[in-house]
CSV table of C-alpha atoms and ligand atoms in Angstrom, one decimal:
chain,number,residue,atom,x,y,z
A,1,MET,CA,-8.3,-85.6,-38.6
A,2,ARG,CA,-6.8,-82.4,-37.7
A,3,ILE,CA,-4.5,-80.3,-40.1
A,4,LEU,CA,-2.0,-77.0,-38.8
A,5,GLY,CA,-2.1,-74.5,-41.7
A,6,ILE,CA,1.3,-71.8,-42.2
A,7,GLU,CA,0.8,-69.1,-44.9
A,8,THR,CA,3.4,-66.7,-45.2
A,9,SER,CA,4.3,-66.3,-48.8
A,10,CYS,CA,4.1,-62.3,-49.0
A,11,ASP,CA,3.6,-60.3,-45.8
A,12,ASP,CA,0.7,-61.3,-43.8
A,13,THR,CA,1.7,-63.8,-41.3
A,14,SER,CA,-1.2,-66.6,-40.7
A,15,VAL,CA,-2.1,-70.0,-39.0
A,16,ALA,CA,-5.4,-71.9,-39.2
A,17,ILE,CA,-6.5,-75.1,-38.6
A,18,TYR,CA,-9.1,-77.4,-40.1
A,19,ASP,CA,-11.0,-80.4,-38.4
A,20,GLU,CA,-12.5,-82.6,-40.1
A,21,GLN,CA,-15.5,-82.8,-38.4
A,22,ARG,CA,-16.0,-79.1,-36.9
A,23,GLY,CA,-14.9,-77.5,-40.4
A,24,LEU,CA,-12.2,-74.1,-39.6
A,25,VAL,CA,-11.7,-74.3,-35.6
A,26,PHE,CA,-9.1,-71.8,-35.4
A,27,HIS,CA,-7.8,-69.2,-37.6
A,28,SER,CA,-5.5,-65.6,-37.2
A,29,THR,CA,-3.5,-63.1,-39.2
A,30,LEU,CA,-1.5,-60.6,-38.5
A,31,HIS,CA,-0.7,-58.4,-41.0
A,32,GLN,CA,2.2,-56.2,-41.5
A,33,ASN,CA,1.4,-52.5,-42.9
A,34,HIS,CA,2.5,-50.8,-39.9
A,35,VAL,CA,6.1,-52.0,-41.1
A,36,HIS,CA,6.3,-51.3,-44.7
A,37,ALA,CA,3.5,-48.7,-44.9
A,38,LYS,CA,6.6,-46.1,-44.7
A,39,PHE,CA,8.2,-47.4,-47.5
A,40,LYS,CA,5.0,-47.5,-49.7
A,41,GLY,CA,5.7,-51.6,-50.3
A,42,ILE,CA,6.9,-54.5,-49.5
A,43,VAL,CA,10.5,-54.8,-48.5
A,44,PRO,CA,11.3,-58.7,-48.5
A,45,GLU,CA,13.8,-58.3,-46.0
A,46,LEU,CA,11.5,-57.0,-43.3
A,47,ALA,CA,8.7,-59.2,-44.3
A,48,ALA,CA,11.0,-62.2,-43.7
A,49,ARG,CA,12.0,-60.7,-40.2
A,50,SER,CA,8.4,-59.8,-39.5
A,51,HIS,CA,6.8,-63.3,-39.9
A,52,LEU,CA,9.5,-65.2,-37.6
A,53,ASN,CA,8.0,-63.1,-34.5
A,54,GLN,CA,4.5,-63.3,-35.7
A,55,LEU,CA,4.5,-66.7,-36.4
A,56,LEU,CA,6.3,-67.6,-33.0
A,57,PHE,CA,3.6,-65.7,-31.1
A,58,LEU,CA,0.7,-67.1,-33.6
A,59,ILE,CA,1.7,-71.0,-32.7
A,60,LYS,CA,2.8,-70.1,-29.1
A,61,LYS,CA,-1.3,-69.2,-28.9
A,62,ILE,CA,-2.3,-72.2,-30.8
A,63,PHE,CA,-0.7,-74.6,-28.7
A,64,LEU,CA,-2.4,-73.0,-26.1
A,65,LYS,CA,-5.8,-73.6,-26.9
A,66,TYR,CA,-4.6,-77.2,-28.3
A,67,PRO,CA,-1.4,-78.9,-25.8
A,68,LEU,CA,0.8,-80.7,-27.4
A,69,LYS,CA,0.9,-84.5,-27.5
A,70,GLN,CA,3.2,-87.1,-29.4
A,71,ASN,CA,1.4,-88.2,-32.1
A,72,THR,CA,1.6,-91.6,-31.6
A,73,ASN,CA,-2.3,-92.6,-32.5
A,74,VAL,CA,-4.6,-91.2,-34.2
A,75,ASN,CA,-6.9,-90.5,-31.1
A,76,ASN,CA,-5.3,-88.3,-29.5
A,77,ASN,CA,-6.1,-84.5,-29.5
A,78,GLY,CA,-2.9,-83.6,-32.1
A,79,PHE,CA,-2.9,-82.9,-35.5
A,80,HIS,CA,-2.4,-85.3,-37.9
A,81,ALA,CA,0.0,-83.5,-40.8
A,82,ILE,CA,1.2,-79.8,-41.2
A,83,ALA,CA,0.6,-78.0,-44.5
A,84,TYR,CA,2.2,-74.9,-45.7
A,85,THR,CA,3.0,-72.6,-48.3
A,86,ILE,CA,6.0,-74.1,-50.6
A,87,GLY,CA,5.3,-71.1,-53.2
A,88,PRO,CA,5.6,-68.9,-55.1
A,89,GLY,CA,5.9,-66.1,-53.3
A,90,LEU,CA,8.9,-64.1,-51.5
A,91,ALA,CA,11.7,-66.4,-50.8
A,92,SER,CA,12.2,-65.2,-47.8
A,93,SER,CA,9.1,-65.1,-46.3
A,94,LEU,CA,8.1,-68.9,-47.5
A,95,LEU,CA,11.5,-70.0,-46.2
A,96,VAL,CA,10.0,-68.6,-42.6
A,97,GLY,CA,7.1,-70.8,-42.7
A,98,ALA,CA,8.6,-74.1,-44.0
A,99,THR,CA,11.1,-73.7,-41.8
A,100,ILE,CA,9.1,-73.4,-38.7
A,101,ALA,CA,6.2,-76.0,-40.6
A,102,GLY,CA,9.9,-78.4,-40.6
A,103,SER,CA,10.7,-78.0,-37.2
A,104,ILE,CA,6.6,-78.7,-35.9
A,105,SER,CA,6.6,-81.6,-38.0
A,106,LEU,CA,10.1,-83.0,-36.9
A,107,ALA,CA,9.5,-82.4,-33.2
A,108,LEU,CA,5.5,-84.0,-33.5
A,109,ASN,CA,6.1,-86.2,-35.8
A,110,ILE,CA,3.6,-85.5,-38.2
A,111,PRO,CA,3.8,-85.7,-41.9
A,112,CYS,CA,4.5,-82.0,-44.0
A,113,ILE,CA,2.1,-81.3,-46.3
A,114,PHE,CA,3.1,-79.0,-49.3
A,115,ILE,CA,0.6,-76.2,-50.7
A,116,ASN,CA,0.8,-74.4,-53.8
A,117,HIS,CA,-0.6,-70.5,-52.5
A,118,LEU,CA,-2.5,-70.5,-55.6
A,119,GLU,CA,-4.1,-73.4,-55.6
A,120,GLY,CA,-5.2,-72.2,-52.1
A,121,HIS,CA,-6.7,-69.3,-53.0
A,122,LEU,CA,-8.7,-71.3,-55.7
A,123,LEU,CA,-9.8,-73.5,-53.0
A,124,SER,CA,-10.7,-70.4,-50.5
A,125,VAL,CA,-14.3,-70.5,-52.2
A,126,MET,CA,-15.1,-73.8,-50.6
A,127,LEU,CA,-14.4,-72.9,-46.8
A,128,SER,CA,-17.5,-71.3,-47.2
A,129,SER,CA,-19.5,-73.4,-50.1
A,130,LEU,CA,-21.0,-77.0,-50.1
A,131,GLU,CA,-21.3,-77.3,-53.9
A,132,ASP,CA,-18.3,-78.2,-55.8
A,133,PRO,CA,-17.1,-75.9,-58.6
A,134,PHE,CA,-15.6,-78.2,-61.2
A,135,PRO,CA,-15.0,-78.3,-64.1
A,136,CYS,CA,-14.8,-74.4,-64.1
A,137,LEU,CA,-12.6,-71.8,-65.3
A,138,VAL,CA,-10.9,-69.4,-62.7
A,139,LEU,CA,-10.4,-65.7,-63.1
A,140,LEU,CA,-7.0,-65.8,-60.0
A,141,VAL,CA,-6.5,-61.6,-59.6
A,142,SER,CA,-4.1,-61.3,-56.5
A,143,GLY,CA,-1.1,-59.5,-55.6
A,144,ALA,CA,1.1,-61.1,-57.7
A,145,ASN,CA,-1.1,-63.0,-59.9
A,146,THR,CA,-3.4,-62.3,-63.4
A,147,GLN,CA,-4.5,-65.8,-64.4
A,148,LEU,CA,-7.1,-68.0,-66.2
A,149,ILE,CA,-7.3,-70.7,-65.4
A,150,CYS,CA,-9.1,-74.4,-66.7
A,151,ALA,CA,-9.8,-76.4,-63.1
A,152,GLN,CA,-11.0,-79.8,-64.8
A,153,SER,CA,-11.0,-81.3,-61.1
A,154,LEU,CA,-9.3,-81.0,-58.2
A,155,GLY,CA,-5.5,-80.9,-58.8
A,156,GLN,CA,-6.2,-80.7,-62.6
A,157,TYR,CA,-5.6,-77.4,-63.7
A,158,ILE,CA,-4.7,-75.6,-67.0
A,159,ILE,CA,-2.9,-71.9,-67.3
A,160,LEU,CA,-5.3,-70.8,-70.6
A,161,GLY,CA,-3.6,-67.1,-69.5
A,162,ASN,CA,-1.6,-65.0,-68.2
A,163,THR,CA,-0.3,-61.5,-67.7
A,164,ARG,CA,2.8,-61.0,-69.2
A,165,ASP,CA,4.1,-58.1,-67.4
A,166,ASP,CA,2.4,-56.7,-63.8
A,167,SER,CA,-0.3,-58.3,-62.9
A,168,ALA,CA,-4.3,-56.1,-61.9
A,169,GLY,CA,-3.9,-56.3,-58.2
A,170,ASN,CA,-0.1,-54.8,-58.6
A,171,VAL,CA,-2.5,-51.9,-60.8
A,172,PHE,CA,-4.3,-50.6,-58.0
A,173,ASP,CA,-1.4,-50.8,-55.5
A,174,TYR,CA,0.9,-48.9,-57.8
A,175,THR,CA,-2.0,-46.2,-58.6
A,176,ALA,CA,-2.9,-46.0,-54.9
A,177,LYS,CA,0.7,-45.2,-54.1
A,178,LEU,CA,0.7,-42.6,-56.8
A,179,LEU,CA,-2.4,-41.0,-55.1
A,180,ASP,CA,-1.0,-41.4,-51.9
A,181,LEU,CA,-3.6,-43.4,-50.6
A,182,GLY,CA,-1.4,-45.6,-47.9
A,183,PHE,CA,-0.4,-49.0,-48.1
A,184,PRO,CA,-1.8,-51.9,-49.8
A,185,GLY,CA,-4.1,-49.2,-51.7
A,186,GLY,CA,-6.2,-51.9,-54.1
A,187,LYS,CA,-9.0,-51.5,-51.3
A,188,LYS,CA,-8.5,-47.8,-50.4
A,189,LEU,CA,-8.5,-47.0,-54.1
A,190,SER,CA,-11.5,-49.0,-54.9
A,191,ASP,CA,-13.7,-47.5,-52.1
A,192,LEU,CA,-12.4,-43.8,-53.1
A,193,ALA,CA,-13.8,-44.3,-56.7
A,194,GLN,CA,-17.3,-45.3,-55.5
A,195,ASN,CA,-17.7,-41.5,-55.2
A,196,GLY,CA,-15.8,-40.6,-58.6
A,197,GLN,CA,-17.4,-39.5,-61.8
A,198,SER,CA,-17.7,-42.6,-64.1
A,199,ARG,CA,-15.2,-42.6,-67.6
A,200,LYS,CA,-14.2,-39.2,-66.7
A,201,TYR,CA,-10.9,-40.3,-68.0
A,202,ILE,CA,-10.5,-42.7,-71.1
A,203,PHE,CA,-8.3,-45.4,-69.9
A,204,PRO,CA,-6.8,-48.1,-72.1
A,205,ARG,CA,-7.9,-52.0,-72.2
A,206,PRO,CA,-5.0,-53.3,-72.6
A,207,MET,CA,-5.1,-56.5,-74.9
A,208,THR,CA,-8.7,-56.8,-75.3
A,209,LYS,CA,-8.2,-56.4,-79.2
A,210,TYR,CA,-6.9,-60.2,-79.6
A,211,ALA,CA,-7.7,-63.1,-79.6
A,212,SER,CA,-5.3,-64.2,-76.6
A,213,LEU,CA,-5.9,-65.1,-72.9
A,214,ASN,CA,-2.9,-62.9,-71.7
A,215,PHE,CA,-3.1,-59.6,-70.1
A,216,SER,CA,-0.7,-57.2,-69.8
A,217,PHE,CA,-1.0,-54.3,-67.2
A,218,SER,CA,2.2,-52.2,-67.5
A,219,GLY,CA,0.9,-49.7,-69.7
A,220,LEU,CA,-1.9,-48.9,-67.8
A,221,LYS,CA,0.7,-47.6,-64.8
A,222,THR,CA,2.7,-45.8,-67.1
A,223,HIS,CA,-1.0,-44.5,-68.7
A,224,VAL,CA,-2.6,-43.3,-65.5
A,225,ARG,CA,1.2,-42.2,-63.8
A,226,LYS,CA,0.9,-39.5,-66.8
A,227,ILE,CA,-2.7,-38.1,-65.6
A,228,ILE,CA,-1.9,-37.8,-62.0
A,229,LEU,CA,1.1,-36.2,-63.0
A,230,ASN,CA,-0.8,-33.4,-65.3
A,231,SER,CA,-4.4,-33.6,-63.1
A,232,SER,CA,-5.1,-31.3,-59.7
A,233,LYS,CA,-4.7,-33.2,-55.9
A,234,SER,CA,-8.5,-32.4,-55.0
A,235,LEU,CA,-10.4,-35.1,-53.2
A,236,GLN,CA,-13.0,-35.5,-56.3
A,237,GLU,CA,-10.2,-35.5,-59.1
A,238,LYS,CA,-8.2,-38.5,-57.3
A,239,SER,CA,-11.8,-40.0,-57.1
A,240,ASN,CA,-12.2,-39.8,-60.1
A,241,ILE,CA,-9.0,-40.8,-61.9
A,242,ALA,CA,-9.9,-44.1,-59.5
A,243,ARG,CA,-13.3,-44.9,-60.8
A,244,SER,CA,-12.2,-44.4,-64.0
A,245,LEU,CA,-8.7,-46.8,-63.7
A,246,GLU,CA,-11.1,-49.3,-61.6
A,247,GLU,CA,-13.8,-49.2,-64.7
A,248,ALA,CA,-10.4,-50.1,-67.0
A,249,ILE,CA,-9.1,-52.9,-65.2
A,250,VAL,CA,-12.4,-54.6,-64.3
A,251,GLU,CA,-13.8,-54.1,-67.9
A,252,THR,CA,-10.0,-56.1,-69.3
A,253,LEU,CA,-10.6,-58.7,-67.3
A,254,ILE,CA,-14.6,-58.9,-67.9
A,255,VAL,CA,-13.3,-59.1,-71.9
A,256,LYS,CA,-11.0,-62.0,-71.1
A,257,CYS,CA,-13.2,-64.1,-68.7
A,258,GLU,CA,-15.8,-64.0,-71.9
A,259,LEU,CA,-13.3,-64.9,-74.4
A,260,ALA,CA,-12.7,-67.7,-71.6
A,261,ILE,CA,-16.0,-68.4,-71.8
A,262,GLN,CA,-16.7,-68.7,-75.2
A,263,LYS,CA,-13.3,-70.4,-75.9
A,264,THR,CA,-13.8,-73.4,-73.7
A,265,ASN,CA,-17.5,-73.3,-73.0
A,266,LEU,CA,-17.5,-73.8,-68.8
A,267,LYS,CA,-20.4,-72.2,-67.8
A,268,ASN,CA,-19.0,-72.7,-63.8
A,269,PHE,CA,-16.6,-69.0,-63.0
A,270,LEU,CA,-14.8,-69.1,-59.8
A,271,VAL,CA,-13.3,-65.8,-58.9
A,272,CYS,CA,-10.4,-65.6,-56.6
A,273,GLY,CA,-7.3,-64.1,-54.6
A,274,GLY,CA,-7.0,-60.5,-53.3
A,275,VAL,CA,-8.6,-58.2,-55.9
A,276,SER,CA,-11.7,-60.4,-55.9
A,277,ALA,CA,-12.9,-58.8,-53.2
A,278,ASN,CA,-13.3,-55.7,-55.8
A,279,HIS,CA,-17.3,-54.8,-55.4
A,280,LEU,CA,-17.1,-54.0,-59.0
A,281,LEU,CA,-15.8,-57.0,-60.0
A,282,ARG,CA,-18.1,-59.0,-58.6
A,283,LYS,CA,-21.0,-57.6,-60.1
A,284,ARG,CA,-19.4,-57.0,-63.5
A,285,ILE,CA,-18.8,-61.1,-63.3
A,286,LYS,CA,-21.8,-61.9,-61.7
A,287,ASN,CA,-24.0,-60.4,-64.9
A,288,LEU,CA,-21.4,-62.1,-67.2
A,289,ILE,CA,-22.3,-65.3,-66.0
A,290,GLN,CA,-25.8,-64.6,-65.8
A,291,SER,CA,-25.9,-63.9,-69.3
A,292,TYR,CA,-24.1,-67.2,-70.1
A,293,GLY,CA,-27.0,-69.1,-68.1
A,294,GLY,CA,-23.7,-70.1,-65.2
A,295,LYS,CA,-22.7,-70.3,-62.1
A,296,CYS,CA,-20.6,-68.0,-60.2
A,297,PHE,CA,-18.1,-69.1,-57.1
A,298,PHE,CA,-16.4,-66.2,-54.8
A,299,PRO,CA,-14.6,-66.7,-51.5
A,300,LYS,CA,-15.5,-64.9,-48.7
A,301,LYS,CA,-14.6,-61.6,-48.4
A,302,LYS,CA,-11.7,-62.6,-45.4
A,303,PHE,CA,-10.5,-65.3,-47.6
A,304,CYS,CA,-9.7,-63.8,-50.4
A,305,THR,CA,-6.5,-62.0,-49.2
A,306,ASP,CA,-3.9,-64.5,-48.2
A,307,ASN,CA,-4.6,-66.6,-45.2
A,308,ALA,CA,-3.9,-70.1,-43.6
A,309,ALA,CA,-7.6,-71.1,-43.6
A,310,MET,CA,-7.0,-72.1,-47.3
A,311,ILE,CA,-3.8,-73.6,-46.5
A,312,ALA,CA,-5.0,-76.0,-43.9
A,313,TYR,CA,-8.1,-76.5,-45.8
A,314,THR,CA,-6.1,-77.5,-48.9
A,315,GLY,CA,-3.8,-79.6,-47.1
A,316,PHE,CA,-6.8,-81.2,-45.8
A,317,LEU,CA,-8.0,-82.6,-49.5
A,318,LYS,CA,-4.3,-83.7,-50.1
A,319,TYR,CA,-4.0,-85.2,-46.5
A,320,LYS,CA,-7.3,-87.5,-47.1
A,321,SER,CA,-6.4,-88.0,-50.9
A,322,GLY,CA,-2.6,-89.3,-49.6
A,323,VAL,CA,-1.1,-86.2,-51.0
A,324,PHE,CA,1.6,-85.5,-48.5
A,325,CYS,CA,5.6,-85.7,-47.9
A,326,ARG,CA,5.8,-88.7,-44.3
A,327,HIS,CA,9.2,-86.6,-43.8
A,328,PRO,CA,9.8,-83.5,-42.3
A,329,THR,CA,11.2,-81.4,-45.0
A,330,ILE,CA,11.6,-78.1,-45.8
A,331,VAL,CA,11.2,-76.8,-49.4
A,332,VAL,CA,10.0,-73.4,-50.9
A,333,ASN,CA,9.6,-72.4,-54.9
A,334,PRO,CA,9.4,-69.0,-55.0
A,335,ASN,CA,7.9,-69.4,-58.5
A,336,LEU,CA,5.7,-72.6,-58.8
A,337,LEU,CA,2.8,-72.5,-61.1
A,338,ILE,CA,-0.6,-73.6,-60.4
A,339,ASN,CA,-0.2,-76.6,-62.3
A,340,GLU,CA,2.8,-78.1,-60.6
A,341,THR,CA,3.1,-80.0,-57.8
A,342,ILE,CA,6.1,-81.0,-55.0
A,343,ILE,CA,5.2,-84.1,-53.0
B,1,LIG,O1,-4.6,-62.2,-52.9
B,1,LIG,P1,-3.2,-61.4,-52.0
B,1,LIG,O2,-3.4,-60.9,-50.4
B,1,LIG,O3,-2.0,-61.7,-52.0
B,1,LIG,C1,-1.2,-62.5,-53.2
B,1,LIG,O4,-1.3,-63.3,-52.9
B,1,LIG,O5,-0.8,-62.2,-54.3
B,1,LIG,O6,-3.9,-60.2,-52.2
B,1,LIG,C2,-3.4,-59.0,-52.9
B,1,LIG,C3,-4.1,-57.9,-53.7
B,1,LIG,C4,-3.0,-56.5,-53.4
B,1,LIG,O7,-2.9,-56.2,-55.0
B,1,LIG,C5,-4.6,-55.5,-53.0
B,1,LIG,O8,-4.3,-54.0,-53.4
B,1,LIG,C6,-5.4,-55.9,-53.5
B,1,LIG,O9,-5.0,-57.8,-53.4
B,1,LIG,N1,-7.1,-55.4,-52.9
B,1,LIG,C7,-8.0,-55.0,-53.5
B,1,LIG,C8,-9.0,-55.3,-53.1
B,1,LIG,N2,-8.7,-55.7,-51.7
B,1,LIG,C9,-7.6,-56.2,-52.0
B,1,LIG,N3,-8.1,-54.4,-54.8
B,1,LIG,C10,-9.2,-54.0,-55.1
B,1,LIG,N4,-10.0,-54.3,-54.9
B,1,LIG,C11,-10.3,-54.3,-52.9
B,1,LIG,N5,-11.1,-54.5,-52.8
């Protein structure tokens, strides 16, 4: 069985093929940094237009490698289904992927599998691990989301905590923008932090004194903005700010992760989403989970940010369990939650 996956939820255009026997046999992603860099942030209209060109280019690449045949019997070389991201994300970006996926589904007479982008991130861990992480706690830290989730089993998710305003990834990007590090800035800020002085600035650890598992990062953005306005623009000072901010974000996340472990008694811990590539976060999570005698799961770094490998793989699992739509259908839901399913 072979599943074609398409991801266009934000500003990465990605396609992948997951094969039941051989695993991930094709994966290609085109970024749009050159399109958005001059605006220092993602412009939805431009993201959608860029997806159109990039996605057609990638689909052509796939069809050259895997010439298409009508899927009239299970032994042909074609795809058994097409999985695409239906949300959450930017509506206009999602619509490009959904429309092209729906068209391919119609042309090839194969089913569509609707993929929740957040579930894709969660299952990205399984692309490189044979071990089943369930039941586990999940810290989902991406550009748009900061959530603590109890994942009881595949498809059974309970949201334990969520951000009330901005995400942790958004604070990384916002600060990188103020420090003129370019776009997208999370990784650049983290690299700069390596040379910074630890705890030179004392940033708040928002909501860590409350027993709730929710997060709030907007105050941290105001705080860092004031510090940057009043500090020197030298590289060393930028590094010091980056280091202190990274420590504040990571320590805030760690406090809530520990609280979640204590509340649920779950010891397996999975971290996913773009910010899960952060080395300080990985180190601190490993130390925390070790102290509770649990096990950590992280995606490979190349699968942390948005990618279609996780979409094709999630599609494969859904197809195997019969969770798909037999008719070509174009569905998007920009505000989809991890525990919402559309079939
Ligand atoms: O998962 P993702 O591609 O986006 C969503 O699905 O929302 O994550 C992108 C986010 C951005 O905020 C980016 O700055 C952040 O992940 N990021 C990092 C690192 N690499 C990516 N943040 C901190 N440290 C990193 N090494």
